[in-house]
Each structure stands twice: as C-alpha cells, then as structure tokens.
C-alpha cells in the first residue's frame, strides 16, 4: 500500500483542518514548497495537495501550487476547486500527474466524465463522505446522493483511481472508518486511496487489509504521531 502525505493549503500556508472546519485551521508551515521537499527527502513518491481556498470558492493558491509542481523527484495529485475542463488541463499542463475532482463528480457528472475520457488515467474521483452522503463545496455542504449510485457511474471511465475520505474521521486521529472503506471497496474496481482518522502503524495495516491501495496521511504526520519513514516501512 502506498503512503501519500497530504498538504492542505489555505491562504498560501500549509494547514490542517479537523472534520473540514475552516474556522479553526492549524498552521504547520508558512511555505508549502518546503513541506514538499521534506516529504520527498523522507521517501514520499506521491503527495496529495488540496487547495482549500479554491475548494470553497473563495480564492485560489495557484502560484504556490505552481511552485510545488516544479519540485523534482515526487509526483503530485492536486485537488480543490477543479470544476472545469480548463482547470483540469491547466493543472496537468503545469506538471500535476493527477487531478482530483470532487464536487463536480456529484453536481456535474457529465463534465467529470468528459474530463476523465479526455485525460485517461490522470483524473481521479474524490468520494468525500459524511453521514453516508456525498460532501461538496469544500465539504461545506452534503448532497443526498447514494454513494453506490455515484460510484457505479464511474466503472467504465478511464480513471486514475478513487479517493475515499471519511470526513467525520478527518483530522481526528481517532482511527479509520473501516466499515465505510470495506463498503466502497466492494463497489469499485479502481485503485482506492483512503483518508480519515489514520494515526498509527496499526491503522495503516488495517486500512491495507481492508483493500486500499493507498492511504493519505495528514495530521498524524504533522503532529508526530507517526513519521513518514515509519509509515512507508510498515
């Protein structure tokens, strides 16, 4: 299972939220580019980058993400506010290996399908779940969409994978939601990345045993609950 550290950007800084709460971010670094370099030096081959400002439609962090994409030796999957064909093309053109779409997969599935078909294996679907519903708009809202119905639409697309985030666990370090992970694993053939609540090597092993090909680590790394080297070696 691949370990993928996360870098969330708000106001140009590296932060972490708890359960998607924008009002109480914890700032971990002033320059996210330095965080990229640190993760790469620790052995990361792939990093999950989220533009939180773009996700909620308030602004964007394009300049800092452009700098991050220029760093050598590591691949980036970029998420947050990617809601048009131009946005997908711009990120891929700037050097992103994958682009992650979340709100669009729920609100405009035909646009999502067009992007996936136009850029095979480079568009990923974000399945952000709260109370068994799909969360959108930077997790500020939920739509009454059945997860199974949503996932079933993707099966014939040339996706680069699916990212499952259990929002109720995100940033809590309370352990992964293995029940939801197991449910989603049965729904899709795609490589599946899990995010939410992971805080220990034991958590990583349980996520792997539940069928995830990748795990996204955030707060546990920043708070020192586990090192990236430990996670990669687990």
mmCIF file of C-alpha atoms in Angstrom:
data_model
loop_
_atom_site.group_PDB
_atom_site.id
_atom_site.type_symbol
_atom_site.label_atom_id
_atom_site.label_comp_id
_atom_site.label_asym_id
_atom_site.label_seq_id
_atom_site.Cartn_x
_atom_site.Cartn_y
_atom_site.Cartn_z
ATOM 1 C CA UNK A 1 0.000 0.000 0.000
ATOM 2 C CA UNK A 2 1.351 3.399 -0.987
ATOM 3 C CA UNK A 3 1.668 6.056 1.706
ATOM 4 C CA UNK A 4 0.742 9.514 0.407
ATOM 5 C CA UNK A 5 1.342 12.547 2.649
ATOM 6 C CA UNK A 6 -1.126 15.411 2.334
ATOM 7 C CA UNK A 7 -0.516 19.131 2.062
ATOM 8 C CA UNK A 8 -3.580 21.336 2.518
ATOM 9 C CA UNK A 9 -3.166 24.983 1.541
ATOM 10 C CA UNK A 10 -5.170 27.868 2.986
ATOM 11 C CA UNK A 11 -4.095 31.447 2.431
ATOM 12 C CA UNK A 12 -0.801 30.254 0.956
ATOM 13 C CA UNK A 13 0.152 28.299 4.092
ATOM 14 C CA UNK A 14 0.251 24.605 4.939
ATOM 15 C CA UNK A 15 -2.598 23.875 7.352
ATOM 16 C CA UNK A 16 -4.766 21.061 8.648
ATOM 17 C CA UNK A 17 -8.461 21.210 9.376
ATOM 18 C CA UNK A 18 -10.436 18.983 11.710
ATOM 19 C CA UNK A 19 -13.569 17.492 10.118
ATOM 20 C CA UNK A 20 -13.412 20.146 7.406
ATOM 21 C CA UNK A 21 -13.779 23.102 9.812
ATOM 22 C CA UNK A 22 -12.364 26.178 8.050
ATOM 23 C CA UNK A 23 -12.810 28.387 11.093
ATOM 24 C CA UNK A 24 -10.127 26.683 13.163
ATOM 25 C CA UNK A 25 -7.173 25.740 10.952
ATOM 26 C CA UNK A 26 -3.861 24.710 12.450
ATOM 27 C CA UNK A 27 -0.898 26.226 10.573
ATOM 28 C CA UNK A 28 2.096 23.906 10.219
ATOM 29 C CA UNK A 29 4.261 25.756 7.702
ATOM 30 C CA UNK A 30 4.369 29.144 6.028
ATOM 31 C CA UNK A 31 5.747 27.726 2.770
ATOM 32 C CA UNK A 32 4.144 24.520 1.419
ATOM 33 C CA UNK A 33 7.022 24.114 -1.048
ATOM 34 C CA UNK A 34 9.370 23.393 1.841
ATOM 35 C CA UNK A 35 6.927 20.727 3.047
ATOM 36 C CA UNK A 36 7.049 19.070 -0.381
ATOM 37 C CA UNK A 37 10.831 18.955 -0.189
ATOM 38 C CA UNK A 38 10.713 17.474 3.310
ATOM 39 C CA UNK A 39 8.290 14.738 2.335
ATOM 40 C CA UNK A 40 10.326 13.918 -0.774
ATOM 41 C CA UNK A 41 13.501 13.669 1.310
ATOM 42 C CA UNK A 42 11.723 11.278 3.693
ATOM 43 C CA UNK A 43 10.864 8.942 0.838
ATOM 44 C CA UNK A 44 7.475 10.068 -0.455
ATOM 45 C CA UNK A 45 6.923 9.327 -4.117
ATOM 46 C CA UNK A 46 3.480 10.878 -4.321
ATOM 47 C CA UNK A 47 1.865 13.810 -2.478
ATOM 48 C CA UNK A 48 -1.790 14.797 -2.151
ATOM 49 C CA UNK A 49 -2.229 18.569 -2.468
ATOM 50 C CA UNK A 50 -5.508 20.329 -1.664
ATOM 51 C CA UNK A 51 -6.255 23.977 -2.442
ATOM 52 C CA UNK A 52 -8.728 24.678 0.365
ATOM 53 C CA UNK A 53 -9.462 28.221 -0.779
ATOM 54 C CA UNK A 54 -10.380 27.034 -4.269
ATOM 55 C CA UNK A 55 -12.424 24.160 -2.828
ATOM 56 C CA UNK A 56 -14.827 26.528 -1.118
ATOM 57 C CA UNK A 57 -14.728 29.025 -3.989
ATOM 58 C CA UNK A 58 -13.196 31.903 -2.016
ATOM 59 C CA UNK A 59 -9.824 32.280 -3.768
ATOM 60 C CA UNK A 60 -7.033 30.034 -5.036
ATOM 61 C CA UNK A 61 -3.413 29.184 -4.339
ATOM 62 C CA UNK A 62 -2.303 28.755 -7.946
ATOM 63 C CA UNK A 63 1.105 30.459 -7.549
ATOM 64 C CA UNK A 64 2.248 28.288 -4.639
ATOM 65 C CA UNK A 65 0.896 25.122 -6.291
ATOM 66 C CA UNK A 66 2.782 26.022 -9.486
ATOM 67 C CA UNK A 67 5.989 26.187 -7.423
ATOM 68 C CA UNK A 68 5.203 22.864 -5.762
ATOM 69 C CA UNK A 69 4.708 21.216 -9.147
ATOM 70 C CA UNK A 70 8.211 22.235 -10.163
ATOM 71 C CA UNK A 71 9.898 20.299 -7.363
ATOM 72 C CA UNK A 72 11.839 17.242 -8.593
ATOM 73 C CA UNK A 73 11.571 13.624 -7.553
ATOM 74 C CA UNK A 74 7.935 13.491 -6.462
ATOM 75 C CA UNK A 75 4.535 13.252 -8.172
ATOM 76 C CA UNK A 76 1.569 15.373 -7.118
ATOM 77 C CA UNK A 77 -2.153 14.731 -7.206
ATOM 78 C CA UNK A 78 -3.931 18.071 -6.920
ATOM 79 C CA UNK A 79 -7.443 18.683 -5.590
ATOM 80 C CA UNK A 80 -9.618 21.627 -4.663
ATOM 81 C CA UNK A 81 -11.951 23.659 -6.845
ATOM 82 C CA UNK A 82 -11.265 21.709 -10.041
ATOM 83 C CA UNK A 83 -14.630 22.247 -11.716
ATOM 84 C CA UNK A 84 -13.962 22.817 -15.427
ATOM 85 C CA UNK A 85 -12.180 21.226 -18.361
ATOM 86 C CA UNK A 86 -9.831 24.218 -18.471
ATOM 87 C CA UNK A 87 -8.904 23.779 -14.804
ATOM 88 C CA UNK A 88 -8.029 20.120 -15.362
ATOM 89 C CA UNK A 89 -5.967 20.898 -18.447
ATOM 90 C CA UNK A 90 -4.154 23.771 -16.708
ATOM 91 C CA UNK A 91 -3.061 21.647 -13.742
ATOM 92 C CA UNK A 92 -1.914 18.770 -15.919
ATOM 93 C CA UNK A 93 -0.106 21.197 -18.181
ATOM 94 C CA UNK A 94 1.642 22.711 -15.157
ATOM 95 C CA UNK A 95 3.014 19.328 -14.143
ATOM 96 C CA UNK A 96 0.399 17.623 -11.969
ATOM 97 C CA UNK A 97 0.446 13.871 -12.509
ATOM 98 C CA UNK A 98 -3.193 13.537 -11.434
ATOM 99 C CA UNK A 99 -6.078 15.944 -10.938
ATOM 100 C CA UNK A 100 -8.760 15.177 -8.356
ATOM 101 C CA UNK A 101 -12.389 16.185 -8.877
ATOM 102 C CA UNK A 102 -14.909 16.088 -6.030
ATOM 103 C CA UNK A 103 -17.840 18.488 -6.227
ATOM 104 C CA UNK A 104 -18.018 18.028 -9.990
ATOM 105 C CA UNK A 105 -18.475 14.247 -9.758
ATOM 106 C CA UNK A 106 -21.669 14.910 -7.777
ATOM 107 C CA UNK A 107 -23.002 18.134 -9.270
ATOM 108 C CA UNK A 108 -21.922 17.793 -12.921
ATOM 109 C CA UNK A 109 -21.187 14.119 -13.669
ATOM 110 C CA UNK A 110 -21.196 14.660 -17.436
ATOM 111 C CA UNK A 111 -18.407 17.228 -17.139
ATOM 112 C CA UNK A 112 -16.466 14.828 -14.932
ATOM 113 C CA UNK A 113 -16.905 12.050 -17.486
ATOM 114 C CA UNK A 114 -15.674 14.285 -20.310
ATOM 115 C CA UNK A 115 -12.562 15.212 -18.331
ATOM 116 C CA UNK A 116 -11.817 11.583 -17.462
ATOM 117 C CA UNK A 117 -12.168 10.462 -21.064
ATOM 118 C CA UNK A 118 -10.064 13.357 -22.376
ATOM 119 C CA UNK A 119 -7.239 12.651 -19.883
ATOM 120 C CA UNK A 120 -7.096 8.860 -19.361
ATOM 121 C CA UNK A 121 -5.622 7.693 -16.039
ATOM 122 C CA UNK A 122 -4.966 11.281 -14.936
ATOM 123 C CA UNK A 123 -8.322 12.240 -13.435
ATOM 124 C CA UNK A 124 -9.266 10.870 -10.019
ATOM 125 C CA UNK A 125 -12.667 10.857 -8.335
ATOM 126 C CA UNK A 126 -12.924 12.158 -4.771
ATOM 127 C CA UNK A 127 -15.590 10.382 -2.767
ATOM 128 C CA UNK A 128 -15.966 12.628 0.272
ATOM 129 C CA UNK A 129 -18.413 11.044 2.700
ATOM 130 C CA UNK A 130 -20.226 12.498 5.703
ATOM 131 C CA UNK A 131 -23.176 10.646 7.272
ATOM 132 C CA UNK A 132 -23.262 8.334 4.250
ATOM 133 C CA UNK A 133 -23.802 11.304 1.930
ATOM 134 C CA UNK A 134 -21.501 12.928 -0.598
ATOM 135 C CA UNK A 135 -19.934 16.184 0.638
ATOM 136 C CA UNK A 136 -19.340 19.031 -1.815
ATOM 137 C CA UNK A 137 -18.159 22.658 -1.938
ATOM 138 C CA UNK A 138 -15.054 22.021 0.144
ATOM 139 C CA UNK A 139 -17.107 19.796 2.488
ATOM 140 C CA UNK A 140 -19.330 22.731 3.440
ATOM 141 C CA UNK A 141 -22.441 21.007 2.099
ATOM 142 C CA UNK A 142 -23.729 17.495 1.525
ATOM 143 C CA UNK A 143 -25.895 16.273 -1.334
ATOM 144 C CA UNK A 144 -28.470 13.498 -0.898
ATOM 145 C CA UNK A 145 -26.698 11.213 -3.346
ATOM 146 C CA UNK A 146 -26.415 7.488 -2.658
ATOM 147 C CA UNK A 147 -22.745 6.541 -2.619
ATOM 148 C CA UNK A 148 -23.381 3.317 -4.542
ATOM 149 C CA UNK A 149 -25.226 5.120 -7.320
ATOM 150 C CA UNK A 150 -22.414 7.645 -7.601
ATOM 151 C CA UNK A 151 -19.613 5.096 -7.730
ATOM 152 C CA UNK A 152 -21.411 2.839 -10.206
ATOM 153 C CA UNK A 153 -21.350 5.640 -12.802
ATOM 154 C CA UNK A 154 -17.566 5.627 -12.868
ATOM 155 C CA UNK A 155 -16.870 1.984 -13.627
ATOM 156 C CA UNK A 156 -16.422 2.371 -17.376
ATOM 157 C CA UNK A 157 -14.335 5.532 -17.189
ATOM 158 C CA UNK A 158 -10.515 5.504 -17.561
ATOM 159 C CA UNK A 159 -9.969 6.920 -14.087
ATOM 160 C CA UNK A 160 -6.649 7.247 -12.306
ATOM 161 C CA UNK A 161 -8.291 5.994 -9.107
ATOM 162 C CA UNK A 162 -10.771 6.856 -6.358
ATOM 163 C CA UNK A 163 -10.047 8.704 -3.106
ATOM 164 C CA UNK A 164 -12.360 7.918 -0.205
ATOM 165 C CA UNK A 165 -12.317 10.490 2.589
ATOM 166 C CA UNK A 166 -14.377 9.810 5.682
ATOM 167 C CA UNK A 167 -14.898 13.387 6.809
ATOM 168 C CA UNK A 168 -16.150 12.513 10.290
ATOM 169 C CA UNK A 169 -12.716 10.988 10.971
ATOM 170 C CA UNK A 170 -10.628 13.567 9.106
ATOM 171 C CA UNK A 171 -8.100 15.267 11.358
ATOM 172 C CA UNK A 172 -9.346 13.428 14.455
ATOM 173 C CA UNK A 173 -6.673 10.689 14.564
ATOM 174 C CA UNK A 174 -9.473 8.508 16.004
ATOM 175 C CA UNK A 175 -8.831 5.564 13.702
ATOM 176 C CA UNK A 176 -10.029 4.788 10.160
ATOM 177 C CA UNK A 177 -13.637 4.090 9.194
ATOM 178 C CA UNK A 178 -13.017 0.530 8.063
ATOM 179 C CA UNK A 179 -16.715 -0.199 7.613
ATOM 180 C CA UNK A 180 -17.152 2.513 5.000
ATOM 181 C CA UNK A 181 -13.850 1.554 3.387
ATOM 182 C CA UNK A 182 -14.963 -2.074 3.075
ATOM 183 C CA UNK A 183 -18.286 -0.989 1.548
ATOM 184 C CA UNK A 184 -16.655 1.232 -1.045
ATOM 185 C CA UNK A 185 -14.004 -1.382 -1.816
ATOM 186 C CA UNK A 186 -16.788 -3.742 -2.927
ATOM 187 C CA UNK A 187 -18.286 -1.051 -5.154
ATOM 188 C CA UNK A 188 -15.312 -0.266 -7.373
ATOM 189 C CA UNK A 189 -12.561 -1.963 -9.348
ATOM 190 C CA UNK A 190 -10.312 1.111 -9.290
ATOM 191 C CA UNK A 191 -7.278 1.657 -7.117
ATOM 192 C CA UNK A 192 -8.662 3.079 -3.896
ATOM 193 C CA UNK A 193 -6.969 5.578 -1.589
ATOM 194 C CA UNK A 194 -8.297 6.043 1.928
ATOM 195 C CA UNK A 195 -8.159 9.165 4.099
ATOM 196 C CA UNK A 196 -9.504 9.925 7.549
ATOM 197 C CA UNK A 197 -8.502 9.187 11.137
ATOM 198 C CA UNK A 198 -5.297 7.224 10.499
ATOM 199 C CA UNK A 199 -2.825 7.750 13.354
ATOM 200 C CA UNK A 200 -0.644 4.661 13.785
ATOM 201 C CA UNK A 201 1.130 1.817 12.044
ATOM 202 C CA UNK A 202 -1.670 -0.489 13.201
ATOM 203 C CA UNK A 203 -4.187 1.799 11.493
ATOM 204 C CA UNK A 204 -2.157 1.600 8.289
ATOM 205 C CA UNK A 205 -2.154 -2.180 8.406
ATOM 206 C CA UNK A 206 -5.905 -2.297 8.951
ATOM 207 C CA UNK A 207 -6.512 0.043 6.027
ATOM 208 C CA UNK A 208 -4.324 -2.150 3.809
ATOM 209 C CA UNK A 209 -6.141 -5.282 4.978
ATOM 210 C CA UNK A 210 -9.448 -3.638 4.076
ATOM 211 C CA UNK A 211 -8.364 -3.358 0.459
ATOM 212 C CA UNK A 212 -6.959 0.139 -0.030
ATOM 213 C CA UNK A 213 -4.055 0.552 -2.449
ATOM 214 C CA UNK A 214 -3.088 3.873 -0.919
ATOM 215 C CA UNK A 215 -3.505 5.833 2.292
ATOM 216 C CA UNK A 216 -3.390 9.611 2.635
ATOM 217 C CA UNK A 217 -1.767 10.817 5.838
ATOM 218 C CA UNK A 218 -2.144 14.317 7.206
ATOM 219 C CA UNK A 219 -2.461 15.377 10.815
ATOM 220 C CA UNK A 220 -0.794 12.250 12.213
ATOM 221 C CA UNK A 221 2.386 13.236 10.354
ATOM 222 C CA UNK A 222 2.253 16.882 11.350
ATOM 223 C CA UNK A 223 1.547 16.073 14.991
ATOM 224 C CA UNK A 224 4.340 13.483 15.151
ATOM 225 C CA UNK A 225 2.079 10.513 15.897
ATOM 226 C CA UNK A 226 3.884 8.634 13.151
ATOM 227 C CA UNK A 227 6.815 9.525 10.906
ATOM 228 C CA UNK A 228 6.676 9.215 7.163
ATOM 229 C CA UNK A 229 9.606 6.794 7.303
ATOM 230 C CA UNK A 230 7.699 4.574 9.758
ATOM 231 C CA UNK A 231 4.582 4.710 7.623
ATOM 232 C CA UNK A 232 6.403 3.816 4.406
ATOM 233 C CA UNK A 233 8.228 0.969 6.139
ATOM 234 C CA UNK A 234 5.125 -0.513 7.749
#
